[in-house]
Amino acid sequence: MRRLPLLAILLLLTVLAAGCNTSKPGEKTVSPLPTKVVGSLPKAQTVTVPAKFKNGDATAGKQVFLTAGCKGCHTLKDAGATGTVGPNLDQSQPPLSKVILRVTKGAGAMPSFTGQLTDKQIADVAAYVVSKTGGNANG
């Protein structure tokens, strides 16, 4: 009878010891370290602004910003806009390519303005936002 409890204790200790590991997950370094990477990294996308949206008139763009609903959602000091639905444009300083993308395609809560604004109005409002926020006019 004495053998059974001893055997059970020995079995229990064996099971527990099998699961023990002194290193924590993620802390163990595989040896040898890899010296060759197989595959390739994704290439950065080149940003292009269609020609029809380049060379917008920032002065005319301010009027578009004020009348197309932009000021209701965005903050832009020059326009006296204090909207909080969309990003604060003074802080985000978006590049021209991003402004064009957002105005033409929309994103999140922002709708697309394609069909509501002409290509010229889109170019103008984008030029205005970029010029007043210090965003990249070439990017």
Tab-separated table of N, CA and C in Angstrom:
chain	number	residue	atom	x	y	z
A	1	MET	N	0.805	-1.185	0.000
A	1	MET	CA	0.000	0.000	0.000
A	1	MET	C	0.855	1.257	0.000
A	2	ARG	N	1.988	1.152	0.607
A	2	ARG	CA	2.847	2.304	0.707
A	2	ARG	C	3.435	2.700	-0.640
A	3	ARG	N	3.511	1.774	-1.539
A	3	ARG	CA	4.073	2.020	-2.855
A	3	ARG	C	3.193	2.941	-3.697
A	4	LEU	N	1.888	2.820	-3.571
A	4	LEU	CA	0.963	3.597	-4.381
A	4	LEU	C	1.091	5.098	-4.126
A	5	PRO	N	1.078	5.581	-2.864
A	5	PRO	CA	1.261	7.023	-2.653
A	5	PRO	C	2.639	7.491	-3.119
A	6	LEU	N	3.656	6.692	-2.914
A	6	LEU	CA	4.995	7.071	-3.344
A	6	LEU	C	5.076	7.157	-4.865
A	7	LEU	N	4.459	6.201	-5.535
A	7	LEU	CA	4.420	6.193	-6.989
A	7	LEU	C	3.615	7.385	-7.524
A	8	ALA	N	2.500	7.729	-6.879
A	8	ALA	CA	1.669	8.857	-7.290
A	8	ALA	C	2.440	10.172	-7.123
A	9	ILE	N	3.166	10.309	-6.025
A	9	ILE	CA	3.949	11.520	-5.789
A	9	ILE	C	5.075	11.621	-6.817
A	10	LEU	N	5.731	10.516	-7.094
A	10	LEU	CA	6.802	10.499	-8.083
A	10	LEU	C	6.270	10.847	-9.475
A	11	LEU	N	5.122	10.326	-9.823
A	11	LEU	CA	4.495	10.622	-11.112
A	11	LEU	C	4.112	12.108	-11.198
A	12	LEU	N	3.556	12.631	-10.120
A	12	LEU	CA	3.170	14.044	-10.089
A	12	LEU	C	4.401	14.942	-10.242
A	13	LEU	N	5.469	14.645	-9.572
A	13	LEU	CA	6.694	15.429	-9.683
A	13	LEU	C	7.283	15.352	-11.090
A	14	THR	N	7.196	14.207	-11.714
A	14	THR	CA	7.702	14.036	-13.077
A	14	THR	C	6.904	14.890	-14.055
A	15	VAL	N	5.591	14.908	-13.903
A	15	VAL	CA	4.731	15.702	-14.778
A	15	VAL	C	5.012	17.187	-14.584
A	16	LEU	N	5.132	17.634	-13.354
A	16	LEU	CA	5.410	19.040	-13.082
A	16	LEU	C	6.785	19.452	-13.592
A	17	ALA	N	7.766	18.599	-13.414
A	17	ALA	CA	9.119	18.927	-13.845
A	17	ALA	C	9.208	19.006	-15.373
A	18	ALA	N	8.424	18.230	-16.058
A	18	ALA	CA	8.458	18.237	-17.523
A	18	ALA	C	7.985	19.581	-18.077
A	19	GLY	N	7.097	20.258	-17.357
A	19	GLY	CA	6.571	21.539	-17.831
A	19	GLY	C	7.380	22.733	-17.369
A	20	CYS	N	8.377	22.537	-16.553
A	20	CYS	CA	9.168	23.652	-16.033
A	20	CYS	C	10.170	24.139	-17.065
A	21	ASN	N	10.350	25.439	-17.075
A	21	ASN	CA	11.314	26.062	-17.966
A	21	ASN	C	11.808	27.308	-17.249
A	22	THR	N	13.100	27.511	-17.243
A	22	THR	CA	13.643	28.651	-16.507
A	22	THR	C	13.555	29.957	-17.277
A	23	SER	N	13.354	29.892	-18.597
A	23	SER	CA	13.245	31.143	-19.358
A	23	SER	C	11.782	31.470	-19.604
A	24	LYS	N	11.517	32.762	-19.712
A	24	LYS	CA	10.163	33.224	-19.988
A	24	LYS	C	9.966	33.282	-21.499
A	25	PRO	N	8.713	33.202	-21.959
A	25	PRO	CA	8.479	33.279	-23.407
A	25	PRO	C	9.043	34.581	-23.975
A	26	GLY	N	9.714	34.454	-25.108
A	26	GLY	CA	10.272	35.624	-25.767
A	26	GLY	C	11.649	36.015	-25.281
A	27	GLU	N	12.127	35.406	-24.215
A	27	GLU	CA	13.445	35.764	-23.683
A	27	GLU	C	14.549	34.848	-24.168
A	28	LYS	N	14.199	33.744	-24.750
A	28	LYS	CA	15.204	32.786	-25.179
A	28	LYS	C	15.725	33.189	-26.553
A	29	THR	N	17.031	33.196	-26.731
A	29	THR	CA	17.652	33.529	-27.996
A	29	THR	C	18.003	32.241	-28.711
A	30	VAL	N	17.579	32.158	-29.942
A	30	VAL	CA	17.881	30.977	-30.733
A	30	VAL	C	19.341	31.063	-31.150
A	31	SER	N	20.009	29.962	-31.092
A	31	SER	CA	21.413	29.944	-31.459
A	31	SER	C	21.602	28.869	-32.515
A	32	PRO	N	22.304	29.061	-33.566
A	32	PRO	CA	22.981	30.288	-33.948
A	32	PRO	C	21.992	31.320	-34.490
A	33	LEU	N	22.369	32.588	-34.441
A	33	LEU	CA	21.523	33.653	-34.949
A	33	LEU	C	21.480	33.595	-36.470
A	34	PRO	N	20.345	33.953	-37.059
A	34	PRO	CA	20.265	33.923	-38.519
A	34	PRO	C	21.197	34.973	-39.140
A	35	THR	N	21.780	34.620	-40.268
A	35	THR	CA	22.698	35.541	-40.934
A	35	THR	C	22.175	35.967	-42.301
A	36	LYS	N	21.133	35.320	-42.764
A	36	LYS	CA	20.610	35.633	-44.084
A	36	LYS	C	19.098	35.808	-43.995
A	37	VAL	N	18.602	36.892	-44.582
A	37	VAL	CA	17.166	37.136	-44.630
A	37	VAL	C	16.673	36.685	-45.990
A	38	VAL	N	15.634	35.872	-45.986
A	38	VAL	CA	15.068	35.378	-47.236
A	38	VAL	C	13.816	36.184	-47.539
A	39	GLY	N	13.710	36.690	-48.757
A	39	GLY	CA	12.546	37.480	-49.135
A	39	GLY	C	12.931	38.937	-49.287
A	40	SER	N	11.932	39.776	-49.370
A	40	SER	CA	12.195	41.196	-49.539
A	40	SER	C	11.206	42.013	-48.732
A	41	LEU	N	11.599	43.222	-48.429
A	41	LEU	CA	10.721	44.130	-47.705
A	41	LEU	C	9.848	44.862	-48.710
A	42	PRO	N	8.636	45.229	-48.298
A	42	PRO	CA	7.797	45.983	-49.231
A	42	PRO	C	8.421	47.342	-49.528
A	43	LYS	N	8.283	47.768	-50.759
A	43	LYS	CA	8.836	49.056	-51.152
A	43	LYS	C	7.877	50.163	-50.765
A	44	ALA	N	8.445	51.296	-50.411
A	44	ALA	CA	7.625	52.452	-50.063
A	44	ALA	C	6.883	52.917	-51.317
A	45	GLN	N	5.620	53.249	-51.129
A	45	GLN	CA	4.846	53.712	-52.263
A	45	GLN	C	5.264	55.124	-52.628
A	46	THR	N	5.364	55.360	-53.915
A	46	THR	CA	5.659	56.710	-54.352
A	46	THR	C	4.343	57.468	-54.435
A	47	VAL	N	4.377	58.665	-53.936
A	47	VAL	CA	3.173	59.480	-53.885
A	47	VAL	C	3.164	60.409	-55.092
A	48	THR	N	2.083	60.351	-55.826
A	48	THR	CA	1.952	61.248	-56.963
A	48	THR	C	0.619	61.974	-56.863
A	49	VAL	N	0.645	63.211	-57.233
A	49	VAL	CA	-0.566	64.020	-57.263
A	49	VAL	C	-0.936	64.192	-58.730
A	50	PRO	N	-2.140	63.802	-59.125
A	50	PRO	CA	-2.533	63.987	-60.524
A	50	PRO	C	-2.381	65.451	-60.937
A	51	ALA	N	-1.976	65.654	-62.171
A	51	ALA	CA	-1.709	67.001	-62.687
A	51	ALA	C	-2.907	67.933	-62.515
A	52	LYS	N	-4.111	67.418	-62.635
A	52	LYS	CA	-5.299	68.280	-62.536
A	52	LYS	C	-5.478	68.882	-61.140
A	53	PHE	N	-4.793	68.309	-60.135
A	53	PHE	CA	-4.917	68.826	-58.774
A	53	PHE	C	-3.699	69.637	-58.332
A	54	LYS	N	-2.732	69.790	-59.214
A	54	LYS	CA	-1.548	70.593	-58.890
A	54	LYS	C	-1.827	72.050	-59.242
A	55	ASN	N	-1.089	72.919	-58.648
A	55	ASN	CA	-1.154	74.359	-58.933
A	55	ASN	C	-2.519	74.979	-58.635
A	56	GLY	N	-3.134	74.533	-57.549
A	56	GLY	CA	-4.390	75.149	-57.132
A	56	GLY	C	-4.155	76.560	-56.608
A	57	ASP	N	-5.206	77.341	-56.552
A	57	ASP	CA	-5.155	78.722	-56.079
A	57	ASP	C	-5.574	78.749	-54.605
A	58	ALA	N	-4.606	78.976	-53.728
A	58	ALA	CA	-4.880	78.947	-52.290
A	58	ALA	C	-5.874	80.027	-51.869
A	59	THR	N	-5.835	81.181	-52.511
A	59	THR	CA	-6.770	82.260	-52.167
A	59	THR	C	-8.201	81.828	-52.468
A	60	ALA	N	-8.425	81.232	-53.626
A	60	ALA	CA	-9.759	80.730	-53.977
A	60	ALA	C	-10.120	79.539	-53.091
A	61	GLY	N	-9.110	78.789	-52.678
A	61	GLY	CA	-9.344	77.611	-51.838
A	61	GLY	C	-9.906	77.951	-50.474
A	62	LYS	N	-9.586	79.130	-49.954
A	62	LYS	CA	-10.132	79.535	-48.652
A	62	LYS	C	-11.650	79.637	-48.741
A	63	GLN	N	-12.157	80.192	-49.813
A	63	GLN	CA	-13.610	80.314	-49.989
A	63	GLN	C	-14.256	78.933	-50.094
A	64	VAL	N	-13.592	78.004	-50.773
A	64	VAL	CA	-14.107	76.633	-50.866
A	64	VAL	C	-14.148	76.017	-49.464
A	65	PHE	N	-13.072	76.196	-48.715
A	65	PHE	CA	-13.006	75.648	-47.351
A	65	PHE	C	-14.160	76.180	-46.496
A	66	LEU	N	-14.427	77.453	-46.622
A	66	LEU	CA	-15.464	78.088	-45.800
A	66	LEU	C	-16.883	77.715	-46.223
A	67	THR	N	-17.091	77.352	-47.479
A	67	THR	CA	-18.453	77.110	-47.965
A	67	THR	C	-18.783	75.643	-48.234
A	68	ALA	N	-17.791	74.782	-48.288
A	68	ALA	CA	-18.044	73.370	-48.626
A	68	ALA	C	-18.277	72.491	-47.397
A	69	GLY	N	-18.229	73.067	-46.220
A	69	GLY	CA	-18.468	72.281	-45.014
A	69	GLY	C	-17.210	71.874	-44.268
A	70	CYS	N	-16.062	72.238	-44.773
A	70	CYS	CA	-14.792	71.837	-44.155
A	70	CYS	C	-14.657	72.366	-42.728
A	71	LYS	N	-15.058	73.624	-42.524
A	71	LYS	CA	-14.869	74.263	-41.214
A	71	LYS	C	-15.753	73.643	-40.133
A	72	GLY	N	-16.799	72.952	-40.518
A	72	GLY	CA	-17.652	72.306	-39.531
A	72	GLY	C	-17.005	71.102	-38.872
A	73	CYS	N	-16.016	70.527	-39.551
A	73	CYS	CA	-15.372	69.314	-39.027
A	73	CYS	C	-13.906	69.500	-38.647
A	74	HIS	N	-13.243	70.444	-39.285
A	74	HIS	CA	-11.800	70.614	-39.079
A	74	HIS	C	-11.471	71.923	-38.375
A	75	THR	N	-10.346	71.901	-37.665
A	75	THR	CA	-9.783	73.118	-37.092
A	75	THR	C	-8.717	73.613	-38.058
A	76	LEU	N	-8.810	74.893	-38.404
A	76	LEU	CA	-7.808	75.548	-39.233
A	76	LEU	C	-7.835	77.016	-38.848
A	77	LYS	N	-6.793	77.430	-38.155
A	77	LYS	CA	-6.735	78.776	-37.583
A	77	LYS	C	-7.000	79.875	-38.612
A	78	ASP	N	-6.371	79.786	-39.780
A	78	ASP	CA	-6.515	80.833	-40.785
A	78	ASP	C	-7.970	81.028	-41.223
A	79	ALA	N	-8.747	79.970	-41.179
A	79	ALA	CA	-10.152	80.041	-41.596
A	79	ALA	C	-11.080	80.318	-40.416
A	80	GLY	N	-10.536	80.404	-39.220
A	80	GLY	CA	-11.372	80.583	-38.035
A	80	GLY	C	-12.210	79.344	-37.745
A	81	ALA	N	-11.762	78.205	-38.230
A	81	ALA	CA	-12.502	76.947	-38.082
A	81	ALA	C	-12.058	76.221	-36.820
A	82	THR	N	-13.041	75.719	-36.067
A	82	THR	CA	-12.733	75.033	-34.809
A	82	THR	C	-13.439	73.683	-34.705
A	83	GLY	N	-13.712	73.043	-35.837
A	83	GLY	CA	-14.371	71.742	-35.823
A	83	GLY	C	-13.511	70.691	-35.146
A	84	THR	N	-14.183	69.688	-34.567
A	84	THR	CA	-13.444	68.646	-33.857
A	84	THR	C	-13.777	67.241	-34.349
A	85	VAL	N	-14.561	67.130	-35.407
A	85	VAL	CA	-14.900	65.804	-35.940
A	85	VAL	C	-13.708	65.221	-36.692
A	86	GLY	N	-13.102	66.044	-37.543
A	86	GLY	CA	-11.931	65.621	-38.312
A	86	GLY	C	-10.667	66.101	-37.647
A	87	PRO	N	-9.520	65.777	-38.251
A	87	PRO	CA	-8.251	66.188	-37.656
A	87	PRO	C	-8.060	67.703	-37.625
A	88	ASN	N	-7.295	68.144	-36.662
A	88	ASN	CA	-6.875	69.540	-36.577
A	88	ASN	C	-5.806	69.712	-37.656
A	89	LEU	N	-6.136	70.429	-38.693
A	89	LEU	CA	-5.237	70.554	-39.839
A	89	LEU	C	-3.980	71.341	-39.499
A	90	ASP	N	-4.075	72.290	-38.569
A	90	ASP	CA	-2.888	73.042	-38.149
A	90	ASP	C	-1.860	72.100	-37.524
A	91	GLN	N	-2.337	71.115	-36.801
A	91	GLN	CA	-1.429	70.174	-36.138
A	91	GLN	C	-0.955	69.066	-37.075
A	92	SER	N	-1.850	68.551	-37.902
A	92	SER	CA	-1.474	67.408	-38.748
A	92	SER	C	-0.640	67.804	-39.956
A	93	GLN	N	-0.725	69.054	-40.385
A	93	GLN	CA	0.057	69.557	-41.513
A	93	GLN	C	0.109	68.554	-42.672
A	94	PRO	N	-1.048	68.225	-43.237
A	94	PRO	CA	-1.071	67.175	-44.260
A	94	PRO	C	-0.385	67.593	-45.556
A	95	PRO	N	0.286	66.642	-46.208
A	95	PRO	CA	0.876	66.940	-47.516
A	95	PRO	C	-0.227	67.017	-48.575
A	96	LEU	N	0.085	67.614	-49.694
A	96	LEU	CA	-0.886	67.796	-50.771
A	96	LEU	C	-1.520	66.472	-51.188
A	97	SER	N	-0.730	65.426	-51.315
A	97	SER	CA	-1.254	64.132	-51.756
A	97	SER	C	-2.325	63.600	-50.808
A	98	LYS	N	-2.136	63.800	-49.506
A	98	LYS	CA	-3.107	63.304	-48.529
A	98	LYS	C	-4.390	64.126	-48.570
A	99	VAL	N	-4.263	65.437	-48.723
A	99	VAL	CA	-5.454	66.282	-48.813
A	99	VAL	C	-6.270	65.877	-50.034
A	100	ILE	N	-5.595	65.723	-51.170
A	100	ILE	CA	-6.286	65.327	-52.403
A	100	ILE	C	-6.966	63.971	-52.214
A	101	LEU	N	-6.266	63.018	-51.626
A	101	LEU	CA	-6.824	61.685	-51.401
A	101	LEU	C	-8.067	61.745	-50.520
A	102	ARG	N	-7.992	62.490	-49.425
A	102	ARG	CA	-9.127	62.563	-48.501
A	102	ARG	C	-10.319	63.288	-49.124
A	103	VAL	N	-10.059	64.363	-49.854
A	103	VAL	CA	-11.155	65.131	-50.444
A	103	VAL	C	-11.811	64.333	-51.574
A	104	THR	N	-11.029	63.593	-52.348
A	104	THR	CA	-11.597	62.864	-53.484
A	104	THR	C	-12.147	61.490	-53.127
A	105	LYS	N	-11.569	60.828	-52.126
A	105	LYS	CA	-11.992	59.465	-51.779
A	105	LYS	C	-12.709	59.369	-50.441
A	106	GLY	N	-12.465	60.350	-49.566
A	106	GLY	CA	-13.026	60.285	-48.218
A	106	GLY	C	-12.257	59.275	-47.378
A	107	ALA	N	-12.523	59.267	-46.089
A	107	ALA	CA	-11.915	58.303	-45.158
A	107	ALA	C	-12.555	58.500	-43.800
A	108	GLY	N	-12.848	57.425	-43.118
A	108	GLY	CA	-13.476	57.525	-41.803
A	108	GLY	C	-14.795	58.272	-41.900
A	109	ALA	N	-14.933	59.322	-41.120
A	109	ALA	CA	-16.174	60.112	-41.122
A	109	ALA	C	-16.226	61.106	-42.273
A	110	MET	N	-15.110	61.305	-42.960
A	110	MET	CA	-15.091	62.287	-44.039
A	110	MET	C	-15.611	61.675	-45.339
A	111	PRO	N	-16.603	62.315	-45.937
A	111	PRO	CA	-17.117	61.805	-47.212
A	111	PRO	C	-16.245	62.250	-48.381
A	112	SER	N	-16.428	61.614	-49.506
A	112	SER	CA	-15.778	62.048	-50.732
A	112	SER	C	-16.504	63.288	-51.246
A	113	PHE	N	-15.747	64.243	-51.753
A	113	PHE	CA	-16.349	65.445	-52.325
A	113	PHE	C	-16.298	65.413	-53.858
A	114	THR	N	-15.886	64.271	-54.416
A	114	THR	CA	-15.904	64.115	-55.861
A	114	THR	C	-17.356	64.188	-56.318
A	115	GLY	N	-17.622	65.004	-57.295
A	115	GLY	CA	-18.988	65.194	-57.773
A	115	GLY	C	-19.682	66.377	-57.111
A	116	GLN	N	-19.235	66.758	-55.922
A	116	GLN	CA	-19.780	67.932	-55.241
A	116	GLN	C	-18.919	69.159	-55.512
A	117	LEU	N	-17.618	68.921	-55.642
A	117	LEU	CA	-16.676	70.004	-55.952
A	117	LEU	C	-16.047	69.701	-57.311
A	118	THR	N	-15.744	70.731	-58.053
A	118	THR	CA	-15.047	70.544	-59.324
A	118	THR	C	-13.588	70.204	-59.045
A	119	ASP	N	-12.891	69.705	-60.060
A	119	ASP	CA	-11.460	69.427	-59.911
A	119	ASP	C	-10.712	70.698	-59.519
A	120	LYS	N	-11.093	71.825	-60.081
A	120	LYS	CA	-10.450	73.107	-59.756
A	120	LYS	C	-10.685	73.458	-58.286
A	121	GLN	N	-11.910	73.282	-57.796
A	121	GLN	CA	-12.203	73.582	-56.385
A	121	GLN	C	-11.407	72.658	-55.463
A	122	ILE	N	-11.292	71.393	-55.839
A	122	ILE	CA	-10.505	70.446	-55.032
A	122	ILE	C	-9.042	70.876	-55.020
A	123	ALA	N	-8.512	71.245	-56.180
A	123	ALA	CA	-7.116	71.706	-56.252
A	123	ALA	C	-6.930	72.966	-55.420
A	124	ASP	N	-7.900	73.860	-55.473
A	124	ASP	CA	-7.800	75.123	-54.730
A	124	ASP	C	-7.852	74.900	-53.223
A	125	VAL	N	-8.812	74.106	-52.759
A	125	VAL	CA	-8.925	73.894	-51.313
A	125	VAL	C	-7.714	73.130	-50.787
A	126	ALA	N	-7.190	72.205	-51.576
A	126	ALA	CA	-5.990	71.470	-51.162
A	126	ALA	C	-4.797	72.414	-51.069
A	127	ALA	N	-4.660	73.297	-52.059
A	127	ALA	CA	-3.563	74.273	-52.038
A	127	ALA	C	-3.686	75.178	-50.818
A	128	TYR	N	-4.901	75.574	-50.492
A	128	TYR	CA	-5.138	76.429	-49.327
A	128	TYR	C	-4.730	75.728	-48.033
A	129	VAL	N	-5.222	74.506	-47.842
A	129	VAL	CA	-4.917	73.768	-46.608
A	129	VAL	C	-3.410	73.574	-46.462
A	130	VAL	N	-2.765	73.157	-47.531
A	130	VAL	CA	-1.319	72.912	-47.466
A	130	VAL	C	-0.550	74.206	-47.205
A	131	SER	N	-0.950	75.290	-47.861
A	131	SER	CA	-0.217	76.542	-47.678
A	131	SER	C	-0.381	77.114	-46.280
A	132	LYS	N	-1.541	76.942	-45.672
A	132	LYS	CA	-1.788	77.524	-44.337
A	132	LYS	C	-1.333	76.636	-43.189
A	133	THR	N	-1.085	75.371	-43.466
A	133	THR	CA	-0.664	74.465	-42.389
A	133	THR	C	0.834	74.151	-42.433
A	134	GLY	N	1.474	74.481	-43.549
A	134	GLY	CA	2.892	74.156	-43.686
A	134	GLY	C	3.115	72.738	-44.150
A	135	GLY	N	2.089	72.115	-44.723
A	135	GLY	CA	2.239	70.762	-45.248
A	135	GLY	C	3.127	70.766	-46.490
A	136	ASN	N	3.518	69.579	-46.911
A	136	ASN	CA	4.398	69.425	-48.066
A	136	ASN	C	3.594	69.629	-49.353
A	137	ALA	N	3.878	70.684	-50.078
A	137	ALA	CA	3.150	70.993	-51.310
A	137	ALA	C	3.541	70.077	-52.460
A	138	ASN	N	4.615	69.334	-52.304
A	138	ASN	CA	5.069	68.430	-53.375
A	138	ASN	C	4.794	66.975	-53.057
A	139	GLY	N	4.257	66.705	-51.889
A	139	GLY	CA	4.119	65.299	-51.483
A	139	GLY	C	2.734	64.825	-51.335
